[in-house]
Short mmCIF file of N, CA and C in Angstrom, two decimals:
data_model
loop_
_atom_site.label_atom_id
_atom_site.label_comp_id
_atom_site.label_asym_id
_atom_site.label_seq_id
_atom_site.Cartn_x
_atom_site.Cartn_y
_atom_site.Cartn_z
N UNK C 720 -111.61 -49.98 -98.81
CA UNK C 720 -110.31 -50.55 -99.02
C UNK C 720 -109.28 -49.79 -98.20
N UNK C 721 -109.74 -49.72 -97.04
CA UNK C 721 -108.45 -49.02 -96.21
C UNK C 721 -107.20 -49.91 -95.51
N UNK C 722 -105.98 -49.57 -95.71
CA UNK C 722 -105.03 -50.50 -94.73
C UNK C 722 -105.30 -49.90 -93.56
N UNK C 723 -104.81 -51.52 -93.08
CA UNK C 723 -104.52 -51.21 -91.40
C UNK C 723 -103.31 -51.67 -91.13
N UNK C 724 -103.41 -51.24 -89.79
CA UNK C 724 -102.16 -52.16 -89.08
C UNK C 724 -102.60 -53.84 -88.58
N UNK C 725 -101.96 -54.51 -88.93
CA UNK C 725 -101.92 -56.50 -88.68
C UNK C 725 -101.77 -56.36 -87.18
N UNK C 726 -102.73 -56.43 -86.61
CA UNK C 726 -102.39 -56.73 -85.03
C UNK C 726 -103.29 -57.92 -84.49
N UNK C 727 -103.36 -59.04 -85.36
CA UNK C 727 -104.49 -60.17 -84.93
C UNK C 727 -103.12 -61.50 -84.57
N UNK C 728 -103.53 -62.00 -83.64
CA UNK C 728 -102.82 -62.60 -82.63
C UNK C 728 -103.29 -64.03 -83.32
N UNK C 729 -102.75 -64.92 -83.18
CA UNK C 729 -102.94 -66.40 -83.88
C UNK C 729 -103.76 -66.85 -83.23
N UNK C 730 -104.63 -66.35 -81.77
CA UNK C 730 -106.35 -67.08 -82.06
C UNK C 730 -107.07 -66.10 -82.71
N UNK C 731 -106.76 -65.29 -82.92
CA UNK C 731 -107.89 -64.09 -84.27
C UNK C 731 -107.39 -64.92 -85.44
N UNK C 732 -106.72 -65.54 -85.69
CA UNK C 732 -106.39 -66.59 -87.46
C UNK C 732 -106.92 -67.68 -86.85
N UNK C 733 -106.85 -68.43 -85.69
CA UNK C 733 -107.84 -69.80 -85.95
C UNK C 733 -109.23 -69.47 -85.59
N UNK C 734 -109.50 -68.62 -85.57
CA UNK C 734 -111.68 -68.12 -85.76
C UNK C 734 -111.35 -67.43 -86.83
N UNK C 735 -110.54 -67.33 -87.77
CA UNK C 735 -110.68 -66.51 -88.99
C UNK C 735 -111.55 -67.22 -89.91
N UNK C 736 -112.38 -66.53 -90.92
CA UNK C 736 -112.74 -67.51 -92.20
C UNK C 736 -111.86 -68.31 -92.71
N UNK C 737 -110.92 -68.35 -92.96
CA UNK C 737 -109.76 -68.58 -93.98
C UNK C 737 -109.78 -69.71 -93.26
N UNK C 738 -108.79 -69.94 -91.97
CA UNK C 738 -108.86 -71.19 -91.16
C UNK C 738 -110.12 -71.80 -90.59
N UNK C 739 -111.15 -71.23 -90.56
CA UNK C 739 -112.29 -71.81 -90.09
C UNK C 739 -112.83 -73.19 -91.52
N UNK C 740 -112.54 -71.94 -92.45
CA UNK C 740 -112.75 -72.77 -93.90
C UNK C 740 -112.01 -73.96 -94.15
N UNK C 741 -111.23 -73.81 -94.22
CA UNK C 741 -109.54 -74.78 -94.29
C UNK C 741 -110.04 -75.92 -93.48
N UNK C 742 -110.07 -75.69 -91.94
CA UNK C 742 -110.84 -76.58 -90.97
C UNK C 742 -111.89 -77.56 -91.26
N UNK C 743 -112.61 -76.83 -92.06
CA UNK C 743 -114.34 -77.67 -91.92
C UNK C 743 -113.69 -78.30 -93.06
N UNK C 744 -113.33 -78.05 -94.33
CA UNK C 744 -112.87 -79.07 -95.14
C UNK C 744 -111.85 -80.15 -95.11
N UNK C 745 -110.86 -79.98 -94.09
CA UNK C 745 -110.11 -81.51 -93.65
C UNK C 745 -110.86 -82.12 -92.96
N UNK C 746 -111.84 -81.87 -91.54
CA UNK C 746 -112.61 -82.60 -91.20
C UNK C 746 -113.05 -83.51 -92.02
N UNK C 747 -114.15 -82.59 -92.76
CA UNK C 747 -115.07 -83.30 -93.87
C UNK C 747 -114.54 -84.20 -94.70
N UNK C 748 -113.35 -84.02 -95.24
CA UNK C 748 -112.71 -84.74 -96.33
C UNK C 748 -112.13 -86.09 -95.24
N UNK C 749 -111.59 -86.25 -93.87
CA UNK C 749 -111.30 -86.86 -93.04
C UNK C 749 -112.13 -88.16 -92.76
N UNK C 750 -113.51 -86.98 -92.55
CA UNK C 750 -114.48 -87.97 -92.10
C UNK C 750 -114.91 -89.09 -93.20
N UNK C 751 -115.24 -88.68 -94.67
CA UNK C 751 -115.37 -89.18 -95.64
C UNK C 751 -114.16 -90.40 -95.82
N UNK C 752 -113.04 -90.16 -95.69
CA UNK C 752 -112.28 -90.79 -95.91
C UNK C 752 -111.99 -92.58 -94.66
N UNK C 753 -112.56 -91.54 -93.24
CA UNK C 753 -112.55 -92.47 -92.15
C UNK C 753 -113.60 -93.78 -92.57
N UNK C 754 -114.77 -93.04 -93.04
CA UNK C 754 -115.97 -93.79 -92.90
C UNK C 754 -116.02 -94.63 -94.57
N UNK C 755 -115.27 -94.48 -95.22
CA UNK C 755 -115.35 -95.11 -96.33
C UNK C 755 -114.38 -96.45 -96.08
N UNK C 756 -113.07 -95.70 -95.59
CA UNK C 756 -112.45 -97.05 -94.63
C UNK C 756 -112.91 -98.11 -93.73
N UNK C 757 -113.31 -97.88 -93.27
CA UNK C 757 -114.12 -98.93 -92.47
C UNK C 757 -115.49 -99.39 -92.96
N UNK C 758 -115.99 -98.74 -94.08
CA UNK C 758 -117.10 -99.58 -94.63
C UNK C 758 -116.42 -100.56 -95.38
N UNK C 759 -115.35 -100.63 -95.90
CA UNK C 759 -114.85 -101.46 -96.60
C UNK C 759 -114.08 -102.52 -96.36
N UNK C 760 -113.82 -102.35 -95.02
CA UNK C 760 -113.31 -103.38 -94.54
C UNK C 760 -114.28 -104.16 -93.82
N UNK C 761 -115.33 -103.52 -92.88
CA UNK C 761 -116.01 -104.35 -92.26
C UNK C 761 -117.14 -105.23 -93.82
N UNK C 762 -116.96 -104.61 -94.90
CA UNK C 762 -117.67 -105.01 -96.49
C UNK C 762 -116.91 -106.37 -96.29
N UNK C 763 -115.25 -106.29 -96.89
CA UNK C 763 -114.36 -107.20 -96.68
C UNK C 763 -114.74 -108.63 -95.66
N UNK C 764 -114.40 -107.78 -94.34
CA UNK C 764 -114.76 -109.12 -93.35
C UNK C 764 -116.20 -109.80 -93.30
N UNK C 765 -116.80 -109.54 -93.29
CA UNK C 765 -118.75 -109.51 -93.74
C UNK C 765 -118.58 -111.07 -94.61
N UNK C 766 -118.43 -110.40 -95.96
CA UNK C 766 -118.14 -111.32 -96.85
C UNK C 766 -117.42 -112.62 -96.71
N UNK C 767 -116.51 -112.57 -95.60
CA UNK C 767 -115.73 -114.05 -95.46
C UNK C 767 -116.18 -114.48 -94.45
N UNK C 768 -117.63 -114.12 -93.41
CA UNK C 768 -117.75 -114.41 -92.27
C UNK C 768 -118.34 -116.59 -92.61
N UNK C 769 -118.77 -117.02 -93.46
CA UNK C 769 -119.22 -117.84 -93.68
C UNK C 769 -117.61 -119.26 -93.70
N UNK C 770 -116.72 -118.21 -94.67
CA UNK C 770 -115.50 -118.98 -94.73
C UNK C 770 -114.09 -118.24 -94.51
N UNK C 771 -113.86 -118.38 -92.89
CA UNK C 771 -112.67 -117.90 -92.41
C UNK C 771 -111.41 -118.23 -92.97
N UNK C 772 -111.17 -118.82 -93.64
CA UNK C 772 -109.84 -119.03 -94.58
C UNK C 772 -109.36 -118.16 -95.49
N UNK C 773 -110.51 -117.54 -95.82
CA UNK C 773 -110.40 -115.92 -96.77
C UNK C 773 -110.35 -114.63 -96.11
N UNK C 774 -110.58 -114.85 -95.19
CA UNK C 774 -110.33 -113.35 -94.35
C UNK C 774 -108.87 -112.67 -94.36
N UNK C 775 -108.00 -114.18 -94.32
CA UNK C 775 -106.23 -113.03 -94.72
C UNK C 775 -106.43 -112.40 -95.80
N UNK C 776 -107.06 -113.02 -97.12
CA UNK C 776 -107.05 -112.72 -97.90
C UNK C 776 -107.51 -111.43 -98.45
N UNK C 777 -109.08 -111.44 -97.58
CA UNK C 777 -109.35 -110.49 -97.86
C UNK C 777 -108.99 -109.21 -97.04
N UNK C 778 -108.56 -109.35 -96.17
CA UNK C 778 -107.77 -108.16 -95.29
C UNK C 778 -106.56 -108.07 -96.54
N UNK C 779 -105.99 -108.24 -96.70
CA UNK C 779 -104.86 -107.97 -98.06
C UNK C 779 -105.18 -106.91 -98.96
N UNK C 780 -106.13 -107.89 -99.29
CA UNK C 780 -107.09 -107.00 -100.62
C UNK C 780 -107.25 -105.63 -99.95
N UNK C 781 -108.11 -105.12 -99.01
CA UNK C 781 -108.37 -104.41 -98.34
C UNK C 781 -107.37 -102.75 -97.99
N UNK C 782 -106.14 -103.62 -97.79
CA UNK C 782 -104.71 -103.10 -97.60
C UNK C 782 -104.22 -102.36 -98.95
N UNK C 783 -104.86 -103.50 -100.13
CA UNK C 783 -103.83 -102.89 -101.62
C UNK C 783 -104.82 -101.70 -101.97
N UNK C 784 -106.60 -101.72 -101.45
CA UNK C 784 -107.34 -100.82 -101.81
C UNK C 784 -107.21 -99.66 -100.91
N UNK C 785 -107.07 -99.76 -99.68
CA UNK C 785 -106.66 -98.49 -98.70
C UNK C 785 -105.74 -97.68 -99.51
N UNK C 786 -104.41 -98.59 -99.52
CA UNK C 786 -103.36 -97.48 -100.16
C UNK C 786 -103.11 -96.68 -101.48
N UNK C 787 -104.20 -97.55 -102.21
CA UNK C 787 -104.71 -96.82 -103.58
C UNK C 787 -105.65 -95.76 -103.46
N UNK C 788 -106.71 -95.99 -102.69
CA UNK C 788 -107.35 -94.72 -101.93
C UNK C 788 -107.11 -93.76 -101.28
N UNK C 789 -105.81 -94.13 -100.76
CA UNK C 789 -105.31 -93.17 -99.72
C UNK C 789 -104.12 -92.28 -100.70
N UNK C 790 -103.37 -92.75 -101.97
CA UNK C 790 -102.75 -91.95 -102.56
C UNK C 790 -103.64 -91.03 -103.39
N UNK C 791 -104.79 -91.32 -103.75
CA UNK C 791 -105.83 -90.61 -104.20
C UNK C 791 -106.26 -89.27 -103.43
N UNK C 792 -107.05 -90.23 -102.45
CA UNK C 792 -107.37 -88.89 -101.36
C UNK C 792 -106.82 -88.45 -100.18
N UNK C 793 -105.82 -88.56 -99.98
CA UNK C 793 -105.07 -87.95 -98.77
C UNK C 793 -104.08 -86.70 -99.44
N UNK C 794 -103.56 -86.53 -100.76
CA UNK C 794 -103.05 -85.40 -100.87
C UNK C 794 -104.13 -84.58 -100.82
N UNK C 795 -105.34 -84.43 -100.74
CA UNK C 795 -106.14 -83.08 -100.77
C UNK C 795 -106.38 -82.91 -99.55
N UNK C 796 -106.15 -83.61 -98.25
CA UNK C 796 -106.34 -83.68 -97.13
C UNK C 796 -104.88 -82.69 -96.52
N UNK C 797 -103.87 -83.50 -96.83
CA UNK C 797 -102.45 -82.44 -96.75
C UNK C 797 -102.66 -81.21 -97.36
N UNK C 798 -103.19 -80.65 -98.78
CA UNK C 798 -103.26 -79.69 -99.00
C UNK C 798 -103.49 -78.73 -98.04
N UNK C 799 -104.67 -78.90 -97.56
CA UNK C 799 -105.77 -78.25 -96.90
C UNK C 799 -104.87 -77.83 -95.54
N UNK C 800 -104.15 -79.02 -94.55
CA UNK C 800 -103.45 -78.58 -94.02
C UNK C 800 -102.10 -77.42 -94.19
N UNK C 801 -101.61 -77.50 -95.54
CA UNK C 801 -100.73 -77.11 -95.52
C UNK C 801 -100.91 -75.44 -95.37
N UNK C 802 -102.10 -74.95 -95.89
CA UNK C 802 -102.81 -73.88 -96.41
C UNK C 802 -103.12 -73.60 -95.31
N UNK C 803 -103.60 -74.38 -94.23
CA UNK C 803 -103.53 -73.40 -92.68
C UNK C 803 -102.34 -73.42 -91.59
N UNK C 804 -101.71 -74.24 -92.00
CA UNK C 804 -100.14 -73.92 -91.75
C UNK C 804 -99.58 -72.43 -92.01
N UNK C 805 -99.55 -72.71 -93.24
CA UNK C 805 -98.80 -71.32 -94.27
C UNK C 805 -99.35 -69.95 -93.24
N UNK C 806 -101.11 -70.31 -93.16
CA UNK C 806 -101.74 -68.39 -92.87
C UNK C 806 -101.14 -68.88 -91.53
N UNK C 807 -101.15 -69.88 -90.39
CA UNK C 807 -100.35 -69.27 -89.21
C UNK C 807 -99.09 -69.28 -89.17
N UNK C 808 -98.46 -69.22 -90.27
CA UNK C 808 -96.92 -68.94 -89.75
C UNK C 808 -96.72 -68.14 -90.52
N UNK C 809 -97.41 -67.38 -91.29
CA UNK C 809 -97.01 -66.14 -92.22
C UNK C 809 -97.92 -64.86 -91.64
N UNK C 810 -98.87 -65.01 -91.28
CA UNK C 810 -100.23 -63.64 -91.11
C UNK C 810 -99.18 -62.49 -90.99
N UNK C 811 -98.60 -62.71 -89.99
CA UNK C 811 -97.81 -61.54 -89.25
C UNK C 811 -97.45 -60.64 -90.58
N UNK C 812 -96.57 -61.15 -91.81
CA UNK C 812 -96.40 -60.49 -92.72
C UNK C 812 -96.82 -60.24 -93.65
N UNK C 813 -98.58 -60.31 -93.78
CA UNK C 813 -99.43 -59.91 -94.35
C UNK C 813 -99.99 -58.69 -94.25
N UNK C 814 -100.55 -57.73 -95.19
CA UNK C 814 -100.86 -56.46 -94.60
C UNK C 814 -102.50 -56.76 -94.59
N UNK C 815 -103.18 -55.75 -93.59
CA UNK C 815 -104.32 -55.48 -93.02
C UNK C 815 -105.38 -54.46 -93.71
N UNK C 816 -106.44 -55.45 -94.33
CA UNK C 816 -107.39 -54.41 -95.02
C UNK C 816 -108.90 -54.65 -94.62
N UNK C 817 -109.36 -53.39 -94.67
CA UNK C 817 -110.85 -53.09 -94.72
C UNK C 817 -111.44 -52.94 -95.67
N UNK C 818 -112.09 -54.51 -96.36
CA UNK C 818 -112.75 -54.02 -97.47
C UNK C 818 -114.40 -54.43 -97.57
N UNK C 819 -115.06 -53.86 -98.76
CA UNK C 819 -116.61 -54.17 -98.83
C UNK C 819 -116.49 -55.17 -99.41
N UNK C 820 -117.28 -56.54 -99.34
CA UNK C 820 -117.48 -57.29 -100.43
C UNK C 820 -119.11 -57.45 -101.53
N UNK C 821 -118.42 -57.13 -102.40
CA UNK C 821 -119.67 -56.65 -103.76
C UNK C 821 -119.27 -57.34 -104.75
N UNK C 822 -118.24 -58.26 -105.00
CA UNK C 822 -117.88 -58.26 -106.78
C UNK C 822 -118.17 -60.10 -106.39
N UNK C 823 -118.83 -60.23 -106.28
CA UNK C 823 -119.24 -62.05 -106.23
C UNK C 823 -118.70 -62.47 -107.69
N UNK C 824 -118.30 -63.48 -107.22
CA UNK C 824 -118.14 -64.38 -108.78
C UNK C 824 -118.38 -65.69 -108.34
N UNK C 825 -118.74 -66.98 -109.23
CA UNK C 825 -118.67 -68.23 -109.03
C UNK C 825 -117.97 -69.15 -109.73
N UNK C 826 -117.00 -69.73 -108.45
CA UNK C 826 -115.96 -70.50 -108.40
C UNK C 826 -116.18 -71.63 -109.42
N UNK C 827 -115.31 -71.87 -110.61
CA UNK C 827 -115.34 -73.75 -111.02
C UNK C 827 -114.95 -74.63 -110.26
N UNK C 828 -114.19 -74.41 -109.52
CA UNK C 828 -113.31 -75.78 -108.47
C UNK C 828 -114.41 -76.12 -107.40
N UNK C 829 -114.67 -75.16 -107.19
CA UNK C 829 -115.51 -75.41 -105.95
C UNK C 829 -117.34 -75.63 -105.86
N UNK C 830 -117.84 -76.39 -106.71
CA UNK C 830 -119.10 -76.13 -107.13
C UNK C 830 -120.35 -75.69 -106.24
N UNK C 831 -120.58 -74.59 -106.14
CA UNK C 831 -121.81 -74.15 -105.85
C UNK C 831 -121.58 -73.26 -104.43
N UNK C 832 -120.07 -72.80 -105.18
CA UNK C 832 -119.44 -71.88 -103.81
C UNK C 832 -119.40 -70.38 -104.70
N UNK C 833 -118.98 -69.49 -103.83
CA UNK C 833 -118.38 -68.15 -104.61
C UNK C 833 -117.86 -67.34 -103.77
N UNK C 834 -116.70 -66.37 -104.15
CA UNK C 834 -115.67 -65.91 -103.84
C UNK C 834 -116.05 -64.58 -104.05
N UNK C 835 -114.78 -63.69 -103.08
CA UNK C 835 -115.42 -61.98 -103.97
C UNK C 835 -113.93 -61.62 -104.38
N UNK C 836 -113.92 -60.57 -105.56
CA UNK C 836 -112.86 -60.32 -106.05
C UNK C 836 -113.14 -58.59 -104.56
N UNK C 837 -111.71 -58.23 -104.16
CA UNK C 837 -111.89 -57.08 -103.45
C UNK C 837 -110.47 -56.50 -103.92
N UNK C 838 -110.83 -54.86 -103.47
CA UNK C 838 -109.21 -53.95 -103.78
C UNK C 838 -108.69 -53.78 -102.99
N UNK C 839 -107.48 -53.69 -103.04
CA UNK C 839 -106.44 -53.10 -102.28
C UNK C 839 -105.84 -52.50 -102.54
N UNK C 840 -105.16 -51.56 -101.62
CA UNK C 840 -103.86 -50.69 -102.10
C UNK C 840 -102.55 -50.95 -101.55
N UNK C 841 -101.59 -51.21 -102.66
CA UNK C 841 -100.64 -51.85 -102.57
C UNK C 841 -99.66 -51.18 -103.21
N UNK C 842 -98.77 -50.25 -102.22
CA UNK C 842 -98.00 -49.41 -102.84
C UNK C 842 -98.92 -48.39 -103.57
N UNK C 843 -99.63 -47.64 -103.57
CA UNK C 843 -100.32 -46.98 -104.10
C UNK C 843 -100.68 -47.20 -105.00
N UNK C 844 -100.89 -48.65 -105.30
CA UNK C 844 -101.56 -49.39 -106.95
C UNK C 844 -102.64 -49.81 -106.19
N UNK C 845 -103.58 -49.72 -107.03
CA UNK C 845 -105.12 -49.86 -106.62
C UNK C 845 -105.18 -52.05 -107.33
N UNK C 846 -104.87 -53.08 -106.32
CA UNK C 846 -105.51 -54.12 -107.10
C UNK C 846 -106.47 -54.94 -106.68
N UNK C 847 -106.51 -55.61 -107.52
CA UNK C 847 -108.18 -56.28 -107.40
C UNK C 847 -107.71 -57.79 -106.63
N UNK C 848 -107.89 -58.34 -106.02
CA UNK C 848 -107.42 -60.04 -105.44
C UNK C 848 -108.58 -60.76 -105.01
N UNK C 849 -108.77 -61.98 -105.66
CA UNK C 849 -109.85 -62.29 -104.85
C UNK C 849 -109.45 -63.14 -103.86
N UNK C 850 -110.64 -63.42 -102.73
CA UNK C 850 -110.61 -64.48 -101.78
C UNK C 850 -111.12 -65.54 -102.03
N UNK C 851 -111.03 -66.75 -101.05
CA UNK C 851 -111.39 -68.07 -101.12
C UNK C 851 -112.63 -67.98 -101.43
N UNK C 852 -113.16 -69.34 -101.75
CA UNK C 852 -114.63 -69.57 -102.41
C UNK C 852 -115.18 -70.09 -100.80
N UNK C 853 -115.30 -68.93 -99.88
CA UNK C 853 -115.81 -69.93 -98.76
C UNK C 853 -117.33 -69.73 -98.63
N UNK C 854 -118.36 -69.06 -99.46
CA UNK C 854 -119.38 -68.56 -99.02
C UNK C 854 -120.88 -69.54 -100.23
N UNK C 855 -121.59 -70.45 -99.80
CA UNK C 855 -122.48 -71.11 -100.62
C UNK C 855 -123.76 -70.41 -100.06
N UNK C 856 -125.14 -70.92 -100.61
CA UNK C 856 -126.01 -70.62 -100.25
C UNK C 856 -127.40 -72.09 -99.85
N UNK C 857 -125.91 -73.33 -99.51
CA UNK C 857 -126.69 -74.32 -99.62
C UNK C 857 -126.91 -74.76 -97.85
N UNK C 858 -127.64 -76.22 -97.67
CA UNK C 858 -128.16 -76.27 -96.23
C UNK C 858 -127.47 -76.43 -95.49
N UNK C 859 -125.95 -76.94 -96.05
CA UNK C 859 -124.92 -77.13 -94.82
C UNK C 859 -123.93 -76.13 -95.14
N UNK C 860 -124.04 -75.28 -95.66
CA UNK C 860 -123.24 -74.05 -95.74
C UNK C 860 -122.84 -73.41 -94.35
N UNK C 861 -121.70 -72.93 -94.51
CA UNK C 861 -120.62 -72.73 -92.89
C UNK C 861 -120.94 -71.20 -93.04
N UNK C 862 -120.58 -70.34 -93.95
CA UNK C 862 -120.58 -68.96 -94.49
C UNK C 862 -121.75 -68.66 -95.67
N UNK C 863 -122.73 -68.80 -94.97
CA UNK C 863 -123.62 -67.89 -96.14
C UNK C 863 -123.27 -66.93 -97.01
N UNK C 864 -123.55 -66.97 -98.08
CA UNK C 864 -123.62 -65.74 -99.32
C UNK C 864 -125.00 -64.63 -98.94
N UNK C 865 -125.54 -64.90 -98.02
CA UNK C 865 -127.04 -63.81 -97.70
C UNK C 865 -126.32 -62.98 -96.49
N UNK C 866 -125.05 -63.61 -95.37
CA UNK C 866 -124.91 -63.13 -94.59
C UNK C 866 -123.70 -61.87 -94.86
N UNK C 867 -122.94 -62.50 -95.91
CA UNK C 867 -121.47 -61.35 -95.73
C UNK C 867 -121.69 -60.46 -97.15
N UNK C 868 -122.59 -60.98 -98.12
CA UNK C 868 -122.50 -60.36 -99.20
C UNK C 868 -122.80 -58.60 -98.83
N UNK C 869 -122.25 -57.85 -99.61
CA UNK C 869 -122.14 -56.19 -99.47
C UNK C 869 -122.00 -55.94 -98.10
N UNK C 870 -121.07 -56.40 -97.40
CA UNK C 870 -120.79 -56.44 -95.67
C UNK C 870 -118.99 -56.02 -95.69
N UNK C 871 -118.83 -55.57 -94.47
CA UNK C 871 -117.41 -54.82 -94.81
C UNK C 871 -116.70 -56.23 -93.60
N UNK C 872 -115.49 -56.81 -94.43
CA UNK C 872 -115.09 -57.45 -93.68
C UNK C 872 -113.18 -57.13 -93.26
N UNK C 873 -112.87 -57.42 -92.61
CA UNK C 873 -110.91 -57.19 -92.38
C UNK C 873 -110.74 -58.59 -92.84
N UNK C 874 -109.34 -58.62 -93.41
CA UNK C 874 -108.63 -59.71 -94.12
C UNK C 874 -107.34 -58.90 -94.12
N UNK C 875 -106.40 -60.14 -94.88
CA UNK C 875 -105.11 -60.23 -95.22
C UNK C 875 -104.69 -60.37 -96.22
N UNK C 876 -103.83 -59.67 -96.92
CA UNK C 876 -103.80 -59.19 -98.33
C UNK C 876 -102.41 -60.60 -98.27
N UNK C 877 -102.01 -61.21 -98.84
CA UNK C 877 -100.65 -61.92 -98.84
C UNK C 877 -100.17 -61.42 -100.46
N UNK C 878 -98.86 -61.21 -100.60
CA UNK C 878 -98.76 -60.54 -101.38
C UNK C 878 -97.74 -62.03 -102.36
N UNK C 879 -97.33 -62.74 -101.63
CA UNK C 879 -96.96 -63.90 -102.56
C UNK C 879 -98.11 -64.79 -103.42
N UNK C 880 -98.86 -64.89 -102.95
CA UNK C 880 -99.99 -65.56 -103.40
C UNK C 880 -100.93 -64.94 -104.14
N UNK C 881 -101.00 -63.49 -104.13
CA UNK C 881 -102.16 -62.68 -104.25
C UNK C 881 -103.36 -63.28 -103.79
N UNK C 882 -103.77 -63.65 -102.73
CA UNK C 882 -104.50 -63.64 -102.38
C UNK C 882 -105.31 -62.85 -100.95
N UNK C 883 -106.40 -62.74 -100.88
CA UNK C 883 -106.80 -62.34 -99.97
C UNK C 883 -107.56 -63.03 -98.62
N UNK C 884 -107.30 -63.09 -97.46
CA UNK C 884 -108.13 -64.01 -96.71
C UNK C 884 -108.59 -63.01 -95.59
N UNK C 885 -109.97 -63.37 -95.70
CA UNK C 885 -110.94 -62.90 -94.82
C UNK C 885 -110.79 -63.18 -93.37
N UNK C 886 -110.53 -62.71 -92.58
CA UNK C 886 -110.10 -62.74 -90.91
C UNK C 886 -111.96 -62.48 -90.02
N UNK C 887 -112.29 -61.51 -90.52
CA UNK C 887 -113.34 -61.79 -89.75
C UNK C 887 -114.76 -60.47 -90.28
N UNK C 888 -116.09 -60.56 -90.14
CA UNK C 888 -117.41 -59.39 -91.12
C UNK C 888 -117.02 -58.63 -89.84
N UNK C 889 -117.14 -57.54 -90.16
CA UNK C 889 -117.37 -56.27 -89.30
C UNK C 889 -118.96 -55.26 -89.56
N UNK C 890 -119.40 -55.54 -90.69
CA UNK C 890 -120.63 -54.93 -91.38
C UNK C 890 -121.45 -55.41 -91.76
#
């Protein structure tokens, strides 16, 4: 748990975990969202190919279900952005730590992910913060739990959030 000095330049935060993480989940949530769109419309048009008189119709329909879908799932899509917004326009005033990660726990939000709680010293208070749930042990897993577990990684302590984000394993 040693500080450092913050000297990572905003392409050391977009190869960071934190944004790498952030990343693969708007994609993903993107892509899901792209491809569910257009199954449903080409579903839509499909269905009226026999009787073209329903196709306004069903393009309509189509329209009232997009935007019901899209108030559904597009705020978790903004989230995600907003959260790698925030780490590049804030890092700078984050402080710089070297810590081990050992204290695994598993995440509810995130099923079949887990996070590590790590310390810091903060003002000479010893606290505990954990990081994102970016590490699974499943087949499309981005961050293995076999690769960083008990591995010394640098991160960013943010002290509004308490949270901690992992920048990059060193161990």
């Amino acid at each position: 748990m040693s500080r450092m000095n913050n000297v990572f330049t905003t392409e050391d935060i977009k190869s960071s975990i934190e944004y790498k993480w952030r990343k693969s989940s708007v994609i993903l949530l993107s892509s899901i969202y792209a491809i569910v769109e257009v199954v449903m419309l080409f579903a839509a048009l499909i269905m009226n190919l026999d009787d073209i008189k329903y196709i306004g119709l069903s393009f309509q329909i189509w329209l009232i279900v997009t935007a019901t879908y899209s108030v559904i799932f597009l705020p978790f899509i903004a989230f995600y952005c907003y959260k790698m917004i925030y780490l590049l326009k804030n890092y700078q005033r984050f402080d710089s730590y070297e810590v081990m990660l050992d204290n695994v726990s598993t995440s509810y939000a995130y099923r079949g992910a887990v996070y590590y709680t790590v310390v810091v010293d903060v003002d000479g208070e010893r606290r505990q913060v954990a990081t994102n749930p970016y590490f699974s042990s499943g087949l499309f897993a981005t961050f293995t739990l076999e690769d960083y577990n008990n591995k010394k990684v640098i991160g960013l302590y943010d002290r509004t959030k308490d949270k901690f984000y992992i920048v990059k394993k060193i161990g």
